[in-house]
Coordinates of C-alpha atoms in Angstrom, one line a residue:
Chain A
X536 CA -96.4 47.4 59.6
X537 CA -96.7 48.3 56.0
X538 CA -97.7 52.0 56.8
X539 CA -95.0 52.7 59.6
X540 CA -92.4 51.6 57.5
X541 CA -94.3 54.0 54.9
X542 CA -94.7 56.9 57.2
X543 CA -91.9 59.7 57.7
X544 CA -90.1 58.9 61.4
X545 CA -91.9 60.5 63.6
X546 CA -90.2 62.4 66.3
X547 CA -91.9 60.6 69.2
X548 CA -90.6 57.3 67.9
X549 CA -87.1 56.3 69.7
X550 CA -85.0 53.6 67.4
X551 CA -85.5 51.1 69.8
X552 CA -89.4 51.0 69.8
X553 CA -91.3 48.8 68.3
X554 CA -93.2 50.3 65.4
X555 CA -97.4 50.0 65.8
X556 CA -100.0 51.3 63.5
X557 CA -101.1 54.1 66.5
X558 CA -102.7 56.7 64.1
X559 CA -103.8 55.7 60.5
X560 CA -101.8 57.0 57.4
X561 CA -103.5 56.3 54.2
X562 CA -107.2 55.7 54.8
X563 CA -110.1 55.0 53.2
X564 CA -113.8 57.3 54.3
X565 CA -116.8 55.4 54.1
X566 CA -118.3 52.4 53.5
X567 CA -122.2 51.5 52.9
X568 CA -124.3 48.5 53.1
X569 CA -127.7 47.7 53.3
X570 CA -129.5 44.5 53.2
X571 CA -132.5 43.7 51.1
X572 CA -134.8 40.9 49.9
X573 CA -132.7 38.1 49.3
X574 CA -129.0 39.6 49.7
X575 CA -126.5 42.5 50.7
X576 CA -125.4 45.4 48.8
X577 CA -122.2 47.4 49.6
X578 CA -120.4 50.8 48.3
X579 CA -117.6 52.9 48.8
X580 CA -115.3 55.0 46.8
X581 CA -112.3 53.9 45.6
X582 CA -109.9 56.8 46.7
X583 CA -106.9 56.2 49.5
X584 CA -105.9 59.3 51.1
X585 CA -102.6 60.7 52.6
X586 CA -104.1 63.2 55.4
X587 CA -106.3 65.2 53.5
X588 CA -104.3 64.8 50.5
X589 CA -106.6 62.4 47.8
X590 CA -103.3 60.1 47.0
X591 CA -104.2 57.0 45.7
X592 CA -107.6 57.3 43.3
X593 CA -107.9 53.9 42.3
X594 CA -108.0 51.4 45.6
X595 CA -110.6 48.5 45.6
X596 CA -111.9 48.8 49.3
X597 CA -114.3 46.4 48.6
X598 CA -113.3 42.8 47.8
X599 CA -114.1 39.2 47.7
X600 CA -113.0 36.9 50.5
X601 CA -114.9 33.6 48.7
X602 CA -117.9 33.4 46.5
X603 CA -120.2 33.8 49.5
X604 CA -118.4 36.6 51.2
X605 CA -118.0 40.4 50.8
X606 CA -115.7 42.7 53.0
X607 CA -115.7 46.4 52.7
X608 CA -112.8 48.6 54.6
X609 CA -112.6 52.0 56.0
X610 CA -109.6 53.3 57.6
X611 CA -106.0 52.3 56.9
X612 CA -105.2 50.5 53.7
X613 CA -102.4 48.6 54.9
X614 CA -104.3 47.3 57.4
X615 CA -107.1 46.0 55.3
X616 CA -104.7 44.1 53.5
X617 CA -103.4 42.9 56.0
X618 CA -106.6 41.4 57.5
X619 CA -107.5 39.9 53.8
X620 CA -104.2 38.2 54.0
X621 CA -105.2 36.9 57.1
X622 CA -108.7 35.3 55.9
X623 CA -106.8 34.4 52.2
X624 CA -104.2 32.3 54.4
X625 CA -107.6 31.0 56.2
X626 CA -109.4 30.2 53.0
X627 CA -105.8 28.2 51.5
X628 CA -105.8 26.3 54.7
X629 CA -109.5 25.4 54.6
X630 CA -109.3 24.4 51.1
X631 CA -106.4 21.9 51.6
X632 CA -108.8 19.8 53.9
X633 CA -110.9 19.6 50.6
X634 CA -114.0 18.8 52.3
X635 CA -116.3 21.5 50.2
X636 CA -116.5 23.5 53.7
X637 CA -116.9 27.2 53.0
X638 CA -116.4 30.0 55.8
X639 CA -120.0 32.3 55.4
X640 CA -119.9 35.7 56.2
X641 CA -121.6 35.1 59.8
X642 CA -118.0 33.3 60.6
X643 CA -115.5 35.4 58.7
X644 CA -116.7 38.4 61.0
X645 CA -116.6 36.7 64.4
X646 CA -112.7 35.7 63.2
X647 CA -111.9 39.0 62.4
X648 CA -113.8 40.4 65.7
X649 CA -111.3 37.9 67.6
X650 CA -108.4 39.1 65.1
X651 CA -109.5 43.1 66.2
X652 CA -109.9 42.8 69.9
X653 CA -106.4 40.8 70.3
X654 CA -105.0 43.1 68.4
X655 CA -106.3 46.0 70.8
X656 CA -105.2 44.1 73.2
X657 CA -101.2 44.2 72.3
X658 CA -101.9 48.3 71.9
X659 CA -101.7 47.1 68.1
X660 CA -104.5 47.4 66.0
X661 CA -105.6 46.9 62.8
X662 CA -107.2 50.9 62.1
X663 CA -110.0 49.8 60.5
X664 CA -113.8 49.4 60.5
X665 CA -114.8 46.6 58.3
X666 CA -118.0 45.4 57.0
X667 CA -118.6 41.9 56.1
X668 CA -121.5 41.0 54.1
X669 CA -122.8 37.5 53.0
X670 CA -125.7 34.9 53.2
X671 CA -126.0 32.4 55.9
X672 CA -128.7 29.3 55.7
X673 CA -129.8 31.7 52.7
X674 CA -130.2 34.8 54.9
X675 CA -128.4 37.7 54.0
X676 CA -125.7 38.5 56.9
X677 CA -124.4 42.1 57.5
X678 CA -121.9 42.4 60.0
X679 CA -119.4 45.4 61.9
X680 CA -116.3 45.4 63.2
X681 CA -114.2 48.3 64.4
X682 CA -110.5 48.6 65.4
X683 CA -111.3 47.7 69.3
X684 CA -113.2 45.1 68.1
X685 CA -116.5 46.6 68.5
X686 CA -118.9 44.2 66.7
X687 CA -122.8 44.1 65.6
X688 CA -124.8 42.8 62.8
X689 CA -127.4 45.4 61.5
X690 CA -130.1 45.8 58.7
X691 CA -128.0 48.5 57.0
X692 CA -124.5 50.0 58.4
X693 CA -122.2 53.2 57.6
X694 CA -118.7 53.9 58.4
X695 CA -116.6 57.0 58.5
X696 CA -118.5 60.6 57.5
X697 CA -121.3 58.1 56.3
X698 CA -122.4 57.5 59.6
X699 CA -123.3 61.1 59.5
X700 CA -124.8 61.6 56.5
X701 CA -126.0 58.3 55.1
X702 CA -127.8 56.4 58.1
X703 CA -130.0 59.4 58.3
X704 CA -131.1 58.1 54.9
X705 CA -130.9 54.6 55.2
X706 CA -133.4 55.2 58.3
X707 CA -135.8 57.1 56.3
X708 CA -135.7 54.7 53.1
X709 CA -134.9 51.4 54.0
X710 CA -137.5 48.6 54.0
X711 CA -136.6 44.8 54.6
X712 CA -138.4 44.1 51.3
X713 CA -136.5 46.5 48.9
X714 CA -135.5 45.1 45.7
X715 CA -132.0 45.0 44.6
X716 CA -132.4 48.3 41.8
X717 CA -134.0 49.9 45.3
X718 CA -131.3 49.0 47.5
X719 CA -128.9 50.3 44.4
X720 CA -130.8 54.0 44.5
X721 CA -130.4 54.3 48.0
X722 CA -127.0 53.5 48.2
X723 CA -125.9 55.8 44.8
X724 CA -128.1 58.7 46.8
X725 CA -125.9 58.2 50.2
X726 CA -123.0 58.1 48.3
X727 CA -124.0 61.2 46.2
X728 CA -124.3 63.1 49.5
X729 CA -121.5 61.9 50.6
X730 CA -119.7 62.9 47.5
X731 CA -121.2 66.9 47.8
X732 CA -120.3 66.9 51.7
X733 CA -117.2 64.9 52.8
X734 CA -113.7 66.1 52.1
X735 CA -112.2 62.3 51.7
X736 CA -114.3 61.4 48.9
X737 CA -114.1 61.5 45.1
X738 CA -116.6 60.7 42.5
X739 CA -115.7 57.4 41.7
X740 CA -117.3 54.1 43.4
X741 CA -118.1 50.5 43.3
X742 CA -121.0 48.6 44.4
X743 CA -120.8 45.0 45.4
X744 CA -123.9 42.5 46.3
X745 CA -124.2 38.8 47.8
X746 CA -126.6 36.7 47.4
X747 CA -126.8 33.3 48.2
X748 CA -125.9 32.2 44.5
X749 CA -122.7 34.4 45.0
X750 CA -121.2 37.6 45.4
X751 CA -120.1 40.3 42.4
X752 CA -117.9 43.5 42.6
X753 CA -118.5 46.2 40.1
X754 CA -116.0 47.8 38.1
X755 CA -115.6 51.4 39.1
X756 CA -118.1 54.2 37.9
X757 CA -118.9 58.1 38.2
X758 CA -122.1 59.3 39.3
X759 CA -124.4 62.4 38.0
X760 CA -124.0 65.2 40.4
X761 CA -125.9 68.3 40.4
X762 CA -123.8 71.6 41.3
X763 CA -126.4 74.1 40.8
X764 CA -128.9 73.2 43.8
X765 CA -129.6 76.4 45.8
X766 CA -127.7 75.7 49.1
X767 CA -124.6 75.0 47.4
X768 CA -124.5 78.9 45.7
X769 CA -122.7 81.2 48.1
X770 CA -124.8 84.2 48.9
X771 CA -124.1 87.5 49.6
X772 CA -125.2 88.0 53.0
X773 CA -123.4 85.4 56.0
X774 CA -126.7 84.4 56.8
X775 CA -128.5 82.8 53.9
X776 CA -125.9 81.5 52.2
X777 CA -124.1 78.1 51.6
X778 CA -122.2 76.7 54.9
Chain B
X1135 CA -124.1 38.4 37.4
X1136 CA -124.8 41.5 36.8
X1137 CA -126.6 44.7 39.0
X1138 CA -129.8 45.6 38.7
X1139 CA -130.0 49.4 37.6
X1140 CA -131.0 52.5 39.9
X1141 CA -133.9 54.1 39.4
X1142 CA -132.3 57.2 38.7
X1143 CA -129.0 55.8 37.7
X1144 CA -125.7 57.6 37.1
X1145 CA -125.7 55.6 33.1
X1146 CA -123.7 52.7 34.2
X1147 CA -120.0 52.6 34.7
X1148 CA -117.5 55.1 33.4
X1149 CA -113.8 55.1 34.2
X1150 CA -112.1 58.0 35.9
X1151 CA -110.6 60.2 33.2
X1152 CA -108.2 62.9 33.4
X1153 CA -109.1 63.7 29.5
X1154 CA -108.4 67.4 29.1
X1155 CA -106.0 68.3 32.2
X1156 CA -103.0 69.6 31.4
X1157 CA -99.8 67.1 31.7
X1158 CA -98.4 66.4 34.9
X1159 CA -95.1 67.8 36.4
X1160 CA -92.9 65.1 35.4
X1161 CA -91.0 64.5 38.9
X1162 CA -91.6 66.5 41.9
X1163 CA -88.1 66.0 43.3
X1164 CA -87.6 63.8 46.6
X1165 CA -88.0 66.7 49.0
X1166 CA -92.0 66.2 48.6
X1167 CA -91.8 62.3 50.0
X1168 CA -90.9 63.9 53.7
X1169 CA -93.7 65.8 54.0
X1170 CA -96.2 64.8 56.7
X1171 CA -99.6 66.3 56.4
X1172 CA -100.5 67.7 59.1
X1173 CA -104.1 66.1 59.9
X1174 CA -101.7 63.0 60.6
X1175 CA -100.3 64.2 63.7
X1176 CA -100.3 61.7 66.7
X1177 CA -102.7 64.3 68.7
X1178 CA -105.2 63.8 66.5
X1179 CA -106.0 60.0 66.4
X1180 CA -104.4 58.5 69.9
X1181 CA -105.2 55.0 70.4
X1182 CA -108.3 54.2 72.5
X1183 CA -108.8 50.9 73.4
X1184 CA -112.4 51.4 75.3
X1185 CA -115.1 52.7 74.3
X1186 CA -118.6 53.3 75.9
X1187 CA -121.2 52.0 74.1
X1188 CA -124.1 52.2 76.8
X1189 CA -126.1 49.7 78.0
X1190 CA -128.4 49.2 81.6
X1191 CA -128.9 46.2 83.2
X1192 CA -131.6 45.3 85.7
X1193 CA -132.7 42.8 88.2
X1194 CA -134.8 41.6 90.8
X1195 CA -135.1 39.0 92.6
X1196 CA -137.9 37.8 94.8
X1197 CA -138.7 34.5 96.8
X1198 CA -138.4 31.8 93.8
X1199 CA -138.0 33.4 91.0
X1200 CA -135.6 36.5 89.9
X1201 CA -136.2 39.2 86.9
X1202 CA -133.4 40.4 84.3
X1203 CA -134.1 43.5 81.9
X1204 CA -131.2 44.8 80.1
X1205 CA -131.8 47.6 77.2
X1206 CA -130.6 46.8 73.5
X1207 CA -129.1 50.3 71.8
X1208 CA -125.8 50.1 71.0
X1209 CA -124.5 53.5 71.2
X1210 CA -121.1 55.5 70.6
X1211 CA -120.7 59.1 71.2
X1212 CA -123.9 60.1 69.8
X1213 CA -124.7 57.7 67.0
X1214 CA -126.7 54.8 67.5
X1215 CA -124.7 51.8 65.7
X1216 CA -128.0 49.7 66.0
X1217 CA -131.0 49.2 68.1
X1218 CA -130.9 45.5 68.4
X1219 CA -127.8 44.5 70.0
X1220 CA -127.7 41.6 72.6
X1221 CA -125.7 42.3 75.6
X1222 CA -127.3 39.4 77.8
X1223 CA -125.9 35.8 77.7
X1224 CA -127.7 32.9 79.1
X1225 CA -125.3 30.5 81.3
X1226 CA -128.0 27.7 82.6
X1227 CA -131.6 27.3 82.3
X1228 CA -131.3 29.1 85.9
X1229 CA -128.6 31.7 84.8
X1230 CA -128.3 34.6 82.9
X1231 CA -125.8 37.0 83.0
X1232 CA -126.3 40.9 81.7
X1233 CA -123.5 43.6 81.2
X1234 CA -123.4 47.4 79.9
X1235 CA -119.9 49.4 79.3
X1236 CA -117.4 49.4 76.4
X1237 CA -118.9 46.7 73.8
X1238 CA -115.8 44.9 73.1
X1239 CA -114.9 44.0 76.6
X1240 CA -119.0 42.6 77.0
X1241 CA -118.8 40.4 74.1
X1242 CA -115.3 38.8 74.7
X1243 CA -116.1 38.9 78.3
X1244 CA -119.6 36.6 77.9
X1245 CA -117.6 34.2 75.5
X1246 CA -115.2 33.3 78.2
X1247 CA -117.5 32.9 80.7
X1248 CA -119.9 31.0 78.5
X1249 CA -117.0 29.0 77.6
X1250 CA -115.8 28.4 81.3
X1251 CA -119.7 27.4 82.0
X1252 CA -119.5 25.0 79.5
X1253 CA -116.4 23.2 80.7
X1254 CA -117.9 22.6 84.0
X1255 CA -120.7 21.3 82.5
X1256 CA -118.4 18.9 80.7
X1257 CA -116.4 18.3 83.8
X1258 CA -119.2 17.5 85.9
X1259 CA -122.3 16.5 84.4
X1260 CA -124.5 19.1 86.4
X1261 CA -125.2 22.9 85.5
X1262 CA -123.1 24.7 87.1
X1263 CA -124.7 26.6 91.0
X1264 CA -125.2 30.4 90.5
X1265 CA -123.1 31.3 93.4
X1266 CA -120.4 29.6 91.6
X1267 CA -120.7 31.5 88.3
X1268 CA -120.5 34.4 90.7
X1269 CA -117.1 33.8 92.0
X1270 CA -115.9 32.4 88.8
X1271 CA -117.1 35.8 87.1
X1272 CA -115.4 38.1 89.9
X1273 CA -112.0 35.8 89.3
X1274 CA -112.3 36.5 85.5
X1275 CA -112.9 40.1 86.0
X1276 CA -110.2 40.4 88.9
X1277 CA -107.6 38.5 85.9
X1278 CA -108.0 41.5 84.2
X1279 CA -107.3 43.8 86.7
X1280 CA -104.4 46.0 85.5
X1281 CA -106.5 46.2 81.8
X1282 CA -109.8 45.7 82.9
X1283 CA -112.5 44.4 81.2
X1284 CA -114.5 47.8 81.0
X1285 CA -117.6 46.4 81.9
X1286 CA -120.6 46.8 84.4
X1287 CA -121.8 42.9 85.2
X1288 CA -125.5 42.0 86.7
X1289 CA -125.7 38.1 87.1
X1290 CA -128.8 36.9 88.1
X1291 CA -130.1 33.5 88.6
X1292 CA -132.1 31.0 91.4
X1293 CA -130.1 29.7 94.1
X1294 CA -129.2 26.1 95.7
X1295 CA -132.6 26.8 97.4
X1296 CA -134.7 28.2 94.2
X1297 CA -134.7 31.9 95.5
X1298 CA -134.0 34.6 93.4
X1299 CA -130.0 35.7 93.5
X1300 CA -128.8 38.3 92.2
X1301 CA -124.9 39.4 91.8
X1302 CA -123.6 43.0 91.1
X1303 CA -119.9 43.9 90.5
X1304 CA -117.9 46.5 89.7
X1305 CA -115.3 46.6 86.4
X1306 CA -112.6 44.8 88.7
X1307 CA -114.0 41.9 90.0
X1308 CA -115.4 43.3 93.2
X1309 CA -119.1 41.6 93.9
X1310 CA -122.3 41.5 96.2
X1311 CA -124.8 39.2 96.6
X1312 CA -128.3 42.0 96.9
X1313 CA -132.0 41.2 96.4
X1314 CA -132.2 43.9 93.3
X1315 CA -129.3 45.8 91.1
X1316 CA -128.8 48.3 88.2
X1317 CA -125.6 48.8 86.6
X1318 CA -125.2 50.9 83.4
X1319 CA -126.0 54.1 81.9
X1320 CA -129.5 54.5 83.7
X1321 CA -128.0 53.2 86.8
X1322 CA -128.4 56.6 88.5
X1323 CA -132.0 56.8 87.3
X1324 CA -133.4 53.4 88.1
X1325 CA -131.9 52.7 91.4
X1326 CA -133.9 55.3 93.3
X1327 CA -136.7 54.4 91.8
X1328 CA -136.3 50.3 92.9
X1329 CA -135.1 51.8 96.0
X1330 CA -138.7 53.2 96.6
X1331 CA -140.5 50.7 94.6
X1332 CA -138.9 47.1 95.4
X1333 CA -136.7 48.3 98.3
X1334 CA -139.3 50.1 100.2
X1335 CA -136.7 52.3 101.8
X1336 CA -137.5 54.9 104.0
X1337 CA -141.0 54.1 103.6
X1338 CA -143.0 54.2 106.6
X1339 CA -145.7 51.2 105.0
X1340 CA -144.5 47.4 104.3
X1341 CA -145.0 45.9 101.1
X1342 CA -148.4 43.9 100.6
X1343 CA -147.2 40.4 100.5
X1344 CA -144.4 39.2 98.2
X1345 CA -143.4 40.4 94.6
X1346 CA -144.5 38.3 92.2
X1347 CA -142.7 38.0 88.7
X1348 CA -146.1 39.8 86.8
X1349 CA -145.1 42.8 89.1
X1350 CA -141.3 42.5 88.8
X1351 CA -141.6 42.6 85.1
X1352 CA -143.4 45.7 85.3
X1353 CA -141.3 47.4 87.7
X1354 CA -138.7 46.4 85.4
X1355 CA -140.6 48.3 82.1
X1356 CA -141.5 51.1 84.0
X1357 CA -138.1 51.9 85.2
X1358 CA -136.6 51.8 81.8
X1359 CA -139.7 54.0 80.3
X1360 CA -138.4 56.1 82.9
X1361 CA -134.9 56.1 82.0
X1362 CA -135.2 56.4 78.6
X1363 CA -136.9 59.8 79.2
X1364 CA -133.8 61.4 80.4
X1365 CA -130.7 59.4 79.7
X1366 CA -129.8 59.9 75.7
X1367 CA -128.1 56.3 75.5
X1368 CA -131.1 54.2 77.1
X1369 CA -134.0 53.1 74.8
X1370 CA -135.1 51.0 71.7
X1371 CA -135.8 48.0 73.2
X1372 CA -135.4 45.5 76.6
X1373 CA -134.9 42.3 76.8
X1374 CA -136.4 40.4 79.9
X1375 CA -135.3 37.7 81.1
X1376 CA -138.2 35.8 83.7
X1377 CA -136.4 33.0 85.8
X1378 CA -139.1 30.9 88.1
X1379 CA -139.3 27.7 90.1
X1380 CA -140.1 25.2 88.2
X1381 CA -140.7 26.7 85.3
X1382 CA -138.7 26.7 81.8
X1383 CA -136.8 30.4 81.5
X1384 CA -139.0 33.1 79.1
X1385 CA -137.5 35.4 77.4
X1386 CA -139.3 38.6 76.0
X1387 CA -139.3 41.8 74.3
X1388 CA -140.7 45.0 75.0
X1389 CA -140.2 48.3 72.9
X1390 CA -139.5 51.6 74.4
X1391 CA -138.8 54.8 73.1
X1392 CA -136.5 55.2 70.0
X1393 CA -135.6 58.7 69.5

C-alpha cells in the first residue's frame, strides 16, 4: 500500500510481514450529503491530515466516477485512490464494449460494498467510508459504505466528526422537497459547524451535485465564519465559559 | 452547470490564500520526515472487522401460516446510520429469512443464500422446501466457522405440509426447528414475553383455540412496542412479514418509537 510504504516502519512490523493498511495515515474528516428534489448534493473539505497535523490543504475528496456518479471519501487518502482506480479500470473496461452502458451510482456502491467486505476479509481494508451519490431511473441515489463493508442507502448521510455534529441538523432541516439553494444552506451550515468544532478541518470546501442531466464538482471556496458568538469567548469563571 | 446559491451564502468561491504570512522555512531538514505523530499509534485504530449494528428478528408460527417481524434501525455505537434499513430477504413465495448482528456479515450473508436459492431453482424447476433452506443455511454458516458470519438468523416459512416452520440458529451454523423465535438485540426482552403470550408456559389455562395470523401480527407489534421501550438499538420501524396457506405473502410496515 501507498501509505505503508509512506509511513515510518513501525516497530511491530517484522521484515518479513506483509504490509496492510491496519490504522489510517493521512485521512480525510467528514463528508456530507443530502438528497433533495431532483438530485444529490455532497461536501467536504479539502484538507488531508498526518495525525492531527493539517498536511495536505488542497485534496479533492470529492470526485467524479462518470457523468452520473459522485463519490465522496473519508479516511485514508491512499485508499480512496485506490478504490477510484478500481471503478476507473471498471469504467475503461465498460467502455471498450461500446454499448452506451453506463454504471449508475445504485451499482458503483454495491461494487465497492463487495470490494470493502473482501477486503475485510483478507484483514486488508480499504480505511475508508465512502459516499456514492447519483440518479437511478431519474431518482436521486445516496449510498454508504464503510471499511467492513457496512452499507445503506439514506436520505442524507455524514461521516467522521459529522456524524456528530451535522446529522443532528440534517434531522432537524431536511425535507424531501428542498430545493437545491436549500439543500446548499444546510450543507454550508453543517460544514460551518463543523469547521468551529472539529480539529481535522480547515475552512476550505467543495460541494458537488448530481442530477439526472449530470454531475458537477465545485472549485474550492472559504466560508463566512463568525468568531465573536458568546460561547466561543472564554470566561472567567470554569463554569460559564467556552468548553 | 452551475450551483444554485445559499441563502446566506459564504460570496461564492475564493481560493485559499496565505497572502500576508510570513515566508516559509525554506527546508526543514530530513530529521522531520521520521516523525510519527502520535495519534497514529497502532493502539489507537486496531482493525475490527465486526461490528454490531442491532437488529431483532421475530417469528411465529401457527397451524398454516407463520409470522416474521424484524425491526429496521441500523445502529453503531450510539448513532443511528438510518432508520430504514432492510435486514429481511425473501427466499420463496413461502420463505423468508430475517437476521440481526454485525451488518456486513447480514447483507453478504442473504446474497449467498439468495444466490444458492436461486440455483436450485434453476436446477430443479420447483422452489426450493423450507427445511432445505434450513440445512443449506446452517452449512453456510457452519463454512464460516473459524470467521463467522457474525450474525443471528430467524428463517421462517410453511412446511411440506403448509404449517408454519420456523428455524433459529446461532452465529455458527447450529439450528432448531421451534414453533416461535427471537434472535437480536431485543431477544432478552421478547422471549419472555412470547414465552407467556404464544408459549403459554407455566400457565395454569390453555390457549382458546388456535393463533390466527390477525393475533400473531399483533403479538408481534406489541412485543417490539415493548422492546423498543427499554433496549436503546430497537425501534423506528418493523417489517412483517404474513406467510398463509393459500394465500400470496403480505408484506407490511408498522412504525414504532424513534427516539
Amino acid at each position: 500500500m501507498a501509505a505503508a510504504a509512506m509511513a515510518p516502519k513501525l516497530s511491530a512490523s517484522s521484515s518479513t510481514a506483509k504490509e496492510l493498511t491496519t490504522h489510517p495515515i493521512v485521512t480525510g474528516s467528514s463528508v456530507l450529503a443530502v438528497k433533495f428534489a431532483g438530485g444529490v448534493m455532497m461536501a467536504s473539505d479539502t484538507l488531508a491530515s498526518y495525525g492531527s497535523m493539517a498536511r495536505f490543504p488542497d485534496v479533492q475528496r470529492l470526485r467524479q466516477v462518470s457523468d452520473g456518479v459522485i463519490i465522496g471519501a473519508s479516511g485514508e487518502m491512499s485508499d480512496f485512490d485506490f478504490a477510484m482506480r478500481l471503478l476507473d479500470e471498471l469504467r475503461v473496461e465498460s467502455e471498450c464494449a461500446e454499448d452506451g452502458a453506463e454504471l449508475d451510482a445504485g451499482e458503483v456502491h454495491h461494487y465497492l460494498t463487495r470490494v470493502m467486505y473482501n477486503r475485510r476479509n483478507k484483514f486488508n481494508p480499504l480505511w475508508n467510508q465512502l459516499v456514492v451519490a447519483g440518479t437511478k431511473d431519474g431518482k436521486p441515489v445516496l449510498g454508504v459504505v464503510d471499511q467492513i463493508g457496512t452499507a445503506f442507502e439514506a436520505d442524507f448521510t455524514a461521516t467522521g466528526f459529522g456524524k456528530h455534529m451535522a446529522v443532528p441538523q440534517m434531522r432537524e432541516h431536511w425535507r424531501a422537497d428542498m430545493t437545491e439553494g436549500e439543500a446548499r444552506e444546510l450543507l454550508e451550515g453543517c460544514m460551518r459547524v463543523l469547521f468551529y468544532r472539529d480539529c481535522r478541518t480547515i475552512n476550505r470546501m467543495q460541494i458537488a451535485k448530481v442530477t439526472a442531466t449530470g454531475s458537477v464538482v465545485s472549485p474550492a471556496y472559504s466560508l463566512d465564519t463568525e468568531w465573536s458568538l458568546k460561547s466561543f469567548k472564554k470566561e472567567a469563571s470554569p463554569e460559564d465559559g467556552s468548553w | 452547470m452551475a450551483f444554485a446559491a445559499a441563502a446566506a451564502s459564504s460570496g461564492g468561491p475564493a481560493f485559499f490564500s496565505s497572502a500576508g504570512a510570513a515566508p516559509m522555512a525554506a527546508d526543514i531538514g530530513p530529521a522531520a520526515a521520521t516523525v510519527v505523530p502520535k495519534s497514529v499509534g497502532i493502539k489507537e485504530h486496531r482493525f475490527e472487522p465486526y461490528d454490531f449494528n442491532g437488529g431483532t428478528v421475530l417469528a411465529i408460527g401457527g397451524k398454516d401460516f407463520v409470522v416474521v417481524a424484524v425491526d429496521t434501525r441500523l445502529s453503531e455505537d450510539y448513532h443511528i446510520l438510518t432508520r430504514d434499513v432492510n435486514r429481511s430477504v425473501v427466499l420463496s413465495p413461502h420463505c423468508v429469512l430475517a437476521t440481526g448482528g454485525c451488518h456486513t456479515d447480514v447483507t453478504t450473508l442473504h446474497k449467498v443464500i439468495d444466490m444458492r436459492v436461486k440455483d436450485y431453482k434453476h436446477d430443479h424447476e420447483v422452489d426450493i422446501e423450507t427445511h432445505s433452506v434450513a440445512q443449506m443455511l446452517g452449512n453456510t454458516l457452519y463454512g464460516r466457522r473459524f470467521f463467522p458470519y457474525y450474525a443471528f438468523n430467524v428463517l421462517s416459512g410453511l412446511d411440506a405440509e403448509g404449517k408454519g416452520a420456523v428455524y433459529t440458529y446461532d452465529a455458527v451454523g447450529s439450528f432448531e426447528r421451534v414453533p416461535y423465535a427471537c434472535q437480536g438485540a431485543g431477544q432478552r426482552l421478547i422471549i419472555p414475553y412470547l414465552d407467556n403470550v404464544v408459549g403459554f408456559k407455566s400457565r395454569t389455562d390453555k390457549p382458546e383455540g388456535d393463533l390466527t395470523p390477525e393475533a400473531a401480527v399483533n403479538i408481534a407489534k406489541d412485543a417490539f412496542i415493548t422492546a423498543a421501550e427499554r433496549q436503546i438499538r430497537v425501534g423506528d420501524s418493523i417489517r412483517i412479514f404474513t406467510i398463509a396457506r393459500g394465500v400470496a405473502m403480505k408484506e407490511a410496515r408498522f412504525a414504532i418509537r424513534e427516539d
